[in-house]
Rosetta silent file (secondary structure, phi, psi, omega in degrees, C-alpha in Angstrom):
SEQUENCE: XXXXXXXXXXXXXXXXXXXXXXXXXXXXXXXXXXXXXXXXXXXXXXXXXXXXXXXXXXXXXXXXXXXXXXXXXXXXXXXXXXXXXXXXXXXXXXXXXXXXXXXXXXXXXXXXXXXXXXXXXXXXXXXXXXXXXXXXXXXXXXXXXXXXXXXXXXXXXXXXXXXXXXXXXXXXXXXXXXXXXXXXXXXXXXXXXXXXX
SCORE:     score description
SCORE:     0.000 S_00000001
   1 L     0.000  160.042 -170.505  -30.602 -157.578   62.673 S_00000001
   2 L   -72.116  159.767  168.954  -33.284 -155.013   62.722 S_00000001
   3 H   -63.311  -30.863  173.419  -36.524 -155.737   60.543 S_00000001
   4 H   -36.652  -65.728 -167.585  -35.945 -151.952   59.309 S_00000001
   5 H   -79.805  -92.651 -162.608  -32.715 -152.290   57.808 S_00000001
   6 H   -30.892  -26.706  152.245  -33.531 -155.408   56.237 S_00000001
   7 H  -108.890   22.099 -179.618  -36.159 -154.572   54.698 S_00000001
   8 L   -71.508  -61.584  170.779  -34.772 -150.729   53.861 S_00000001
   9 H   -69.781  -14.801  150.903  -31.760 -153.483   51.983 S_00000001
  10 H   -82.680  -11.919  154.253  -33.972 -155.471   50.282 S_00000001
  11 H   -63.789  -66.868 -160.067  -35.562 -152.069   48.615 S_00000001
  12 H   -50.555  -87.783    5.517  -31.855 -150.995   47.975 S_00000001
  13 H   168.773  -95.729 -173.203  -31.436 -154.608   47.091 S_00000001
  14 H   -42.101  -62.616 -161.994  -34.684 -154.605   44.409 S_00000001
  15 H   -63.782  -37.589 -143.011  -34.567 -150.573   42.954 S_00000001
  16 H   -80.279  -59.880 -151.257  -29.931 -151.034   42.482 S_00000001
  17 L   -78.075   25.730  138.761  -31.037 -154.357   39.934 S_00000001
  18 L  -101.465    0.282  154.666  -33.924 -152.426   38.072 S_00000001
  19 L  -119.093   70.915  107.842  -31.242 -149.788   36.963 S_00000001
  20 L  -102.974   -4.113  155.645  -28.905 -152.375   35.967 S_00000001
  21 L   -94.553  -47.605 -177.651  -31.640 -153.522   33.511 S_00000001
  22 H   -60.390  -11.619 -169.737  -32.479 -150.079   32.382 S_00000001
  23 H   -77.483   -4.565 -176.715  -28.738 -149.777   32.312 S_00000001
  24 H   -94.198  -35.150  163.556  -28.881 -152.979   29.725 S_00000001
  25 H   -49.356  -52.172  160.676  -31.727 -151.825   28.249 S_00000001
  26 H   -59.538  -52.552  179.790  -30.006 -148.141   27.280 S_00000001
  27 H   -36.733  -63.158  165.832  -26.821 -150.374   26.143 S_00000001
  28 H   -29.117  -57.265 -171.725  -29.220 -152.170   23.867 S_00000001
  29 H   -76.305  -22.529 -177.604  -30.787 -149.112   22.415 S_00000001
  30 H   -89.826  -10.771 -177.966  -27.375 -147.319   21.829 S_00000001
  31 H   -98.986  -15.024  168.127  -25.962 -150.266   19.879 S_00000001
  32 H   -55.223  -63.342  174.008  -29.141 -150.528   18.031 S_00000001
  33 H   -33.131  -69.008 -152.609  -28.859 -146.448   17.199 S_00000001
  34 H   -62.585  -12.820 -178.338  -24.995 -147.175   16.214 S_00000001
  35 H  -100.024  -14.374  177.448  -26.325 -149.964   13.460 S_00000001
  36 H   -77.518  -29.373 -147.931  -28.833 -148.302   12.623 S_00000001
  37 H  -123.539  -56.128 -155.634  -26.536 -144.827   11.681 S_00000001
  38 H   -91.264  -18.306 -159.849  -24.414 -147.589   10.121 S_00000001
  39 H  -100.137  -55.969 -178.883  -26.366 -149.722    8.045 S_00000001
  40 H   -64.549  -66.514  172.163  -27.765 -145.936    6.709 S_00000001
  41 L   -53.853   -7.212  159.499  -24.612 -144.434    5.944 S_00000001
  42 L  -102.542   -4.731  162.762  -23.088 -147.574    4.105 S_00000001
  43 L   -64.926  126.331 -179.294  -26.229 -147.569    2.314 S_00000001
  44 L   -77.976   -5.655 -164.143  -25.797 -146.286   -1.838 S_00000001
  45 L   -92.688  -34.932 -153.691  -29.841 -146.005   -2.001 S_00000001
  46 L   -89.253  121.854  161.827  -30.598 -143.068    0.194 S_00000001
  47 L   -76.171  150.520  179.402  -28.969 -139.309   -1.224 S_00000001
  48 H   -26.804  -40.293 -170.588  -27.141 -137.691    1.190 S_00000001
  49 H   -80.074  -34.967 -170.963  -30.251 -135.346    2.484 S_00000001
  50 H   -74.717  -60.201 -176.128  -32.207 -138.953    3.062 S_00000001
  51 H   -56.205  -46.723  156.227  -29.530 -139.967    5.049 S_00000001
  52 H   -45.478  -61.290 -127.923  -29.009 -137.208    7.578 S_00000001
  53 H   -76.643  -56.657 -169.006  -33.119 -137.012    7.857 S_00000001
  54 H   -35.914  -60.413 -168.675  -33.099 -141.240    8.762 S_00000001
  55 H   -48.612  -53.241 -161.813  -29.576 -140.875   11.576 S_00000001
  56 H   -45.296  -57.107 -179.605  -31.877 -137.796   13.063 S_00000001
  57 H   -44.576  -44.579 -166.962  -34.760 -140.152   13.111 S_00000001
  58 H   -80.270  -47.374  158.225  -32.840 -142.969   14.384 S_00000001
  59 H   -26.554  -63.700 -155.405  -31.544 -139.914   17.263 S_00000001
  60 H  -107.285   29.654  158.772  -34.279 -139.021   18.630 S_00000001
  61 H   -77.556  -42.453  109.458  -35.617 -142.407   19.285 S_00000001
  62 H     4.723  -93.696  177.111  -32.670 -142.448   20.621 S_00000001
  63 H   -35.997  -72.156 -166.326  -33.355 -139.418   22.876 S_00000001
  64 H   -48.246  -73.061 -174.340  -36.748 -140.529   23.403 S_00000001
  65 H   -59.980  -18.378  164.163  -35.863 -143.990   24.914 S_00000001
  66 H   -71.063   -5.866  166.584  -32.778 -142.583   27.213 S_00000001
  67 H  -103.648  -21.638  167.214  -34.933 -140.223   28.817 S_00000001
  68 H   -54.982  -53.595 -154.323  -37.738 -142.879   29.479 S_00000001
  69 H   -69.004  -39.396 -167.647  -34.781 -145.163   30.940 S_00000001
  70 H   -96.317   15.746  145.162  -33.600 -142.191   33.140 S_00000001
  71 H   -37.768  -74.818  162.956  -36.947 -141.869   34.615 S_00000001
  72 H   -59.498  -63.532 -157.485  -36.853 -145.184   35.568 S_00000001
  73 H   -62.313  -34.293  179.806  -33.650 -145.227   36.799 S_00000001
  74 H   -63.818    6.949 -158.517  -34.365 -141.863   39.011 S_00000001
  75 H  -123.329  -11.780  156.955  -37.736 -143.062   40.501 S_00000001
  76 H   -78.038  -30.330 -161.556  -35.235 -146.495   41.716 S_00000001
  77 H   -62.543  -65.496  166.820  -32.737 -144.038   42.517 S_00000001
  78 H   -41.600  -89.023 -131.324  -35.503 -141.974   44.863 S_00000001
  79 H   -68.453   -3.307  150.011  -36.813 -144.917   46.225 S_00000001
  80 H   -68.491  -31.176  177.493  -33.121 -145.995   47.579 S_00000001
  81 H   -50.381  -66.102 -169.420  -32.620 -142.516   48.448 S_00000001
  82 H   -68.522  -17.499  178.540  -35.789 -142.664   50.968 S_00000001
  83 H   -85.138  -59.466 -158.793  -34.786 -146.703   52.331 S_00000001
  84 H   -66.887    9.053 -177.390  -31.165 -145.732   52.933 S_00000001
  85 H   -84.961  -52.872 -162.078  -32.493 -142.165   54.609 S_00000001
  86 H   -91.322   -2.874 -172.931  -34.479 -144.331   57.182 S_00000001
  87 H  -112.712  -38.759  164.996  -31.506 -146.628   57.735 S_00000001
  88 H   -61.530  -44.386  162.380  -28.954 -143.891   58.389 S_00000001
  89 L  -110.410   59.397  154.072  -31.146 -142.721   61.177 S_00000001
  90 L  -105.552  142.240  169.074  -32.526 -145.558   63.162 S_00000001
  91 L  -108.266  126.223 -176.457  -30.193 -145.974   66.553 S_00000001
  92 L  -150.516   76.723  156.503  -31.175 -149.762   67.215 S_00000001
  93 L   -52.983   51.071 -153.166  -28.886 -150.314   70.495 S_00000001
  94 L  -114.594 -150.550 -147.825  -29.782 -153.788   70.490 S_00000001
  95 L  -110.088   10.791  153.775  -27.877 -156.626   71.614 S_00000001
  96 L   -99.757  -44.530 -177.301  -25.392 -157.338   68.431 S_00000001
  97 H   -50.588  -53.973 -154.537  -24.491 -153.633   68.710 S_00000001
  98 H   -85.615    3.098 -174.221  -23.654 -153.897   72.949 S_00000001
  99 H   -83.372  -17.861 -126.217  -22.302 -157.618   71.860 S_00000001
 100 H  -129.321  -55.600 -171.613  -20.081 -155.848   69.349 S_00000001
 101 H   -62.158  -70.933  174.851  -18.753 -152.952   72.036 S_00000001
 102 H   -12.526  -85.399 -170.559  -18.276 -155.697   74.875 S_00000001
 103 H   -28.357  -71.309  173.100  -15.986 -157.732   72.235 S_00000001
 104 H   -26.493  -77.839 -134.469  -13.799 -154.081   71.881 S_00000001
 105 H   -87.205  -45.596 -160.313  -13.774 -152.974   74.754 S_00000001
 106 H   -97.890  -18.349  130.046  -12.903 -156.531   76.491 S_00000001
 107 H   -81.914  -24.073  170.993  -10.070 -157.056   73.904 S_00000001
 108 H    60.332 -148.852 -169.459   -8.924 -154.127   72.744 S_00000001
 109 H   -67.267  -18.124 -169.636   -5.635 -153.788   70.414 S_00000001
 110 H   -76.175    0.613 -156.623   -5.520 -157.515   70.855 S_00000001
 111 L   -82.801  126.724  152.534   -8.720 -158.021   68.998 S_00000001
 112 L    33.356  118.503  165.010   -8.354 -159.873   66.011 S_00000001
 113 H   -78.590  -47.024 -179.800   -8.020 -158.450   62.570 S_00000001
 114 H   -61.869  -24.462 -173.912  -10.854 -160.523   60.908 S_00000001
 115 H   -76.387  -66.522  148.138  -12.993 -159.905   63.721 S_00000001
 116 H    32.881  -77.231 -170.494  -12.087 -156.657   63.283 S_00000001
 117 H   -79.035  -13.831  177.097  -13.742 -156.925   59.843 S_00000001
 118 H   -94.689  -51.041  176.160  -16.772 -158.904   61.122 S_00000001
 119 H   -53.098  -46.704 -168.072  -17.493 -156.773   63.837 S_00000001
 120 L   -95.364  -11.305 -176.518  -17.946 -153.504   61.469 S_00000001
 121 L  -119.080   20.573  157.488  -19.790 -155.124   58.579 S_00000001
 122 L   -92.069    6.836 -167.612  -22.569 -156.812   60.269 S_00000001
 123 L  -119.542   33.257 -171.161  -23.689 -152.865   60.969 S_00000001
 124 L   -81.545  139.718  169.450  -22.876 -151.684   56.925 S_00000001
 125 L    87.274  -15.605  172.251  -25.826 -149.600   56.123 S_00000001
 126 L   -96.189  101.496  165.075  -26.873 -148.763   60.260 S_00000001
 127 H   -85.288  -18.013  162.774  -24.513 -145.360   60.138 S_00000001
 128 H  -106.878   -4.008  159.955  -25.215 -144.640   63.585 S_00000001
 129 H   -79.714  -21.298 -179.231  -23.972 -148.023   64.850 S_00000001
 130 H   -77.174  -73.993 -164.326  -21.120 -147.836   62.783 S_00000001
 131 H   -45.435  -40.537  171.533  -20.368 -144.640   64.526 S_00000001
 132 H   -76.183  -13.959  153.850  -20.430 -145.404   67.741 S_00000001
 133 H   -77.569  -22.086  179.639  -18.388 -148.614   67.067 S_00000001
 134 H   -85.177  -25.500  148.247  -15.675 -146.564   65.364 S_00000001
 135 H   -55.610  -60.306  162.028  -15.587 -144.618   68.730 S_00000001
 136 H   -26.412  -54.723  158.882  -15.202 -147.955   70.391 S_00000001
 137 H   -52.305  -51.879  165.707  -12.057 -148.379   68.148 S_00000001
 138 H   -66.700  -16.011  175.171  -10.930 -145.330   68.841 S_00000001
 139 H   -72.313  -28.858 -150.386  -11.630 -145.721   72.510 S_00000001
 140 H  -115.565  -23.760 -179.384   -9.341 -149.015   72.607 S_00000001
 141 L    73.422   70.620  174.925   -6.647 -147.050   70.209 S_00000001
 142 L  -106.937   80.086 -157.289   -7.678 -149.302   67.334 S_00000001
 143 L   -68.569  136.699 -159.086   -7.329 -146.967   63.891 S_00000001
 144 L   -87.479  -53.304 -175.146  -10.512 -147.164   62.711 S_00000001
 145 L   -40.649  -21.819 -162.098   -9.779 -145.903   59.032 S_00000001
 146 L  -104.349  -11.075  178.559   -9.264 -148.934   57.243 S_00000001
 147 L   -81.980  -75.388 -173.805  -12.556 -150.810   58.891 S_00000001
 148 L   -92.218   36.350  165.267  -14.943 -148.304   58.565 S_00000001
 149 L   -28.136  133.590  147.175  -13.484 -146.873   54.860 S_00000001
 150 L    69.158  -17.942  177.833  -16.776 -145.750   52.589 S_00000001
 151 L  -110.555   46.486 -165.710  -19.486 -146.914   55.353 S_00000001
 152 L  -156.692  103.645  166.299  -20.180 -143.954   57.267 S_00000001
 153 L   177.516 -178.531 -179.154  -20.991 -141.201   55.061 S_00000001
 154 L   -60.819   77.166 -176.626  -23.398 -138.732   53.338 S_00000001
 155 L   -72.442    6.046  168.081  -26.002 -140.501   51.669 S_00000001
 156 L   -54.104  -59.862 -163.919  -27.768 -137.450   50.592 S_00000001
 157 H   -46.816  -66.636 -176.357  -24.322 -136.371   48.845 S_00000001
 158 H   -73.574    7.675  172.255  -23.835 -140.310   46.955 S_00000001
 159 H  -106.481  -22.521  176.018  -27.667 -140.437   45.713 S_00000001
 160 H   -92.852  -48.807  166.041  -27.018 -136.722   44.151 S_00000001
 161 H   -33.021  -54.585 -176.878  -23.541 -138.176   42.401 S_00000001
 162 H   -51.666  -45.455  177.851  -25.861 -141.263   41.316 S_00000001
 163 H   -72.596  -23.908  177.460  -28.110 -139.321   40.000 S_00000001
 164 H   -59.583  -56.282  173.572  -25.973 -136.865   38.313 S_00000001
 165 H   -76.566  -26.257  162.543  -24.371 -139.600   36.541 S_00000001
 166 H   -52.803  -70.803 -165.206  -28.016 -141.310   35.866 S_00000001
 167 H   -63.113  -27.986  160.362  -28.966 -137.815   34.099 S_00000001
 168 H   -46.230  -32.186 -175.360  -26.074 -138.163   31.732 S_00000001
 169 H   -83.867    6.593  167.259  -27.173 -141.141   29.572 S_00000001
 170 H  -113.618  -22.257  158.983  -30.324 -138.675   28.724 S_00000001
 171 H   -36.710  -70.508 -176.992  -28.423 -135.700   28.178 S_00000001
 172 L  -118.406   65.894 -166.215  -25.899 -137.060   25.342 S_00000001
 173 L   -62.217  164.698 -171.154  -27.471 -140.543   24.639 S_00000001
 174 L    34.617   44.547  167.789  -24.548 -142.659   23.299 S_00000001
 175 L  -110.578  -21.189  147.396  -21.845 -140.220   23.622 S_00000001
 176 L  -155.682  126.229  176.186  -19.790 -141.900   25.937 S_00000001
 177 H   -47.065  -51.007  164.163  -19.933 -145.203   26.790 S_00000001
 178 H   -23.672  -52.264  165.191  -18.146 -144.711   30.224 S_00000001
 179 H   -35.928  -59.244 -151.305  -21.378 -142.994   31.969 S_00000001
 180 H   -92.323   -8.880 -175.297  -22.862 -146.387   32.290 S_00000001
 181 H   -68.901  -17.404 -177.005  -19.451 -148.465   33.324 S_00000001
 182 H  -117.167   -1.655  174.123  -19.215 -145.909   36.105 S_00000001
 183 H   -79.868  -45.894  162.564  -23.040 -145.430   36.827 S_00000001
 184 H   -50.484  -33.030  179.174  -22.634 -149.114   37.426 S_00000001
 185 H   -79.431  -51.669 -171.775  -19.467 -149.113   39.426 S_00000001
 186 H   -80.576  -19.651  167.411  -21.282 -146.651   41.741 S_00000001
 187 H   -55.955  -60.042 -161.983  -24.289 -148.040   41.983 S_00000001
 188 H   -50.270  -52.933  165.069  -22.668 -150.980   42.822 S_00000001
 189 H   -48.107  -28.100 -171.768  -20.171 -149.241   45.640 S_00000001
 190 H   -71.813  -53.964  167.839  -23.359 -147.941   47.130 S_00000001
 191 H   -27.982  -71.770 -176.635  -24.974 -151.255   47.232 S_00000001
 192 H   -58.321  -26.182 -165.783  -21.867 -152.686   49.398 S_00000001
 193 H  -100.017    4.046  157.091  -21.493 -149.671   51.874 S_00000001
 194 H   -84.982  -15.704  159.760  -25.169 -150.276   52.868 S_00000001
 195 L   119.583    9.356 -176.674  -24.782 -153.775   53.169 S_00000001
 196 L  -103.178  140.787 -174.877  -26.538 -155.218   50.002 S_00000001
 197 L   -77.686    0.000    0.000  -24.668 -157.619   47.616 S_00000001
């Protein structure tokens, strides 16, 4: 494999697992917030006017640390943006790529299904080797769709989703819980169609 992608997927690789700690780190702070809001409002010492001023307090600390975290997470977010940028366009014709048309092209519909599946995901994260093997499939009358599913696509387009969904937890911190179960799910899907575990 090229030195390029590998070490473009070991950025992806490093920047994905330092927003799954800010993403543990925000959990943390919102369950802190919710005991914090709770432990004041079951409290009898504080009048009503006390109480509100503390939850506010307890807000925008709140606030404060979910906009720190989605800092962080955008400045991992960028720096995946710019590895998986440099990975979509290197063409690296090199000799697993013409090993990987040969195999196609010299089997055809008979090839294999796992190779099949072997064949397209030693190139997850190379998007122009992927294409031109998914032409190979189609050259052999292989359907293609179910091989190359999610790894041939716009990474501008899924780093502006990520981020989109990143900018939520500072928007409404702790207003729905969901934001980070699917900022996580997508992170994660991103991870895999570039080739990092």
């Amino acid at each position: 494999m090229n030195q390029i992608i590998i070490d473009n997927q070991h950025k992806i690789d490093t920047a994905c697992q330092l927003c799954f700690y800010a993403l543990d780190k925000y959990n943390n702070a919102v369950e802190t917030f919710h005991q914090k809001r709770n432990d004041i409002t079951k409290s009898n010492i504080f009048s009503q006017l006390e109480q509100e001023r503390q939850i506010n307090m307890a807000s925008e600390e709140l606030g404060s640390i979910s906009r720190n975290l989605y800092e962080e997470i955008k400045s991992n977010l960028d720096t995946m943006r710019v590895a998986a940028g440099e990975m979509k366009s290197l063409l690296d014709i090199g000799e697993d790529l013409q090993n990987a048309l040969s195999v196609v092209k010299a089997l055809g519909k008979s090839l294999p299904s796992e190779t099949r599946w072997g064949l397209v995901g030693q190139f997850k994260g190379q998007q122009q080797a992927l294409m031109i093997l998914r032409a190979a499939f189609e050259g052999v009358e292989i359907n293609p769709e179910v091989y190359f599913k999610g790894l041939i696509f716009d990474t501008g387009a899924a780093m502006k989703k990520l981020d989109d969904l990143a900018y939520q937890i500072s928007v409404q911190p702790g207003a729905d819980s969901l934001v980070v179960t699917t900022l996580g799910g997508e992170l994660e899907k991103f991870a895999d169609s570039v080739g990092v575990e």
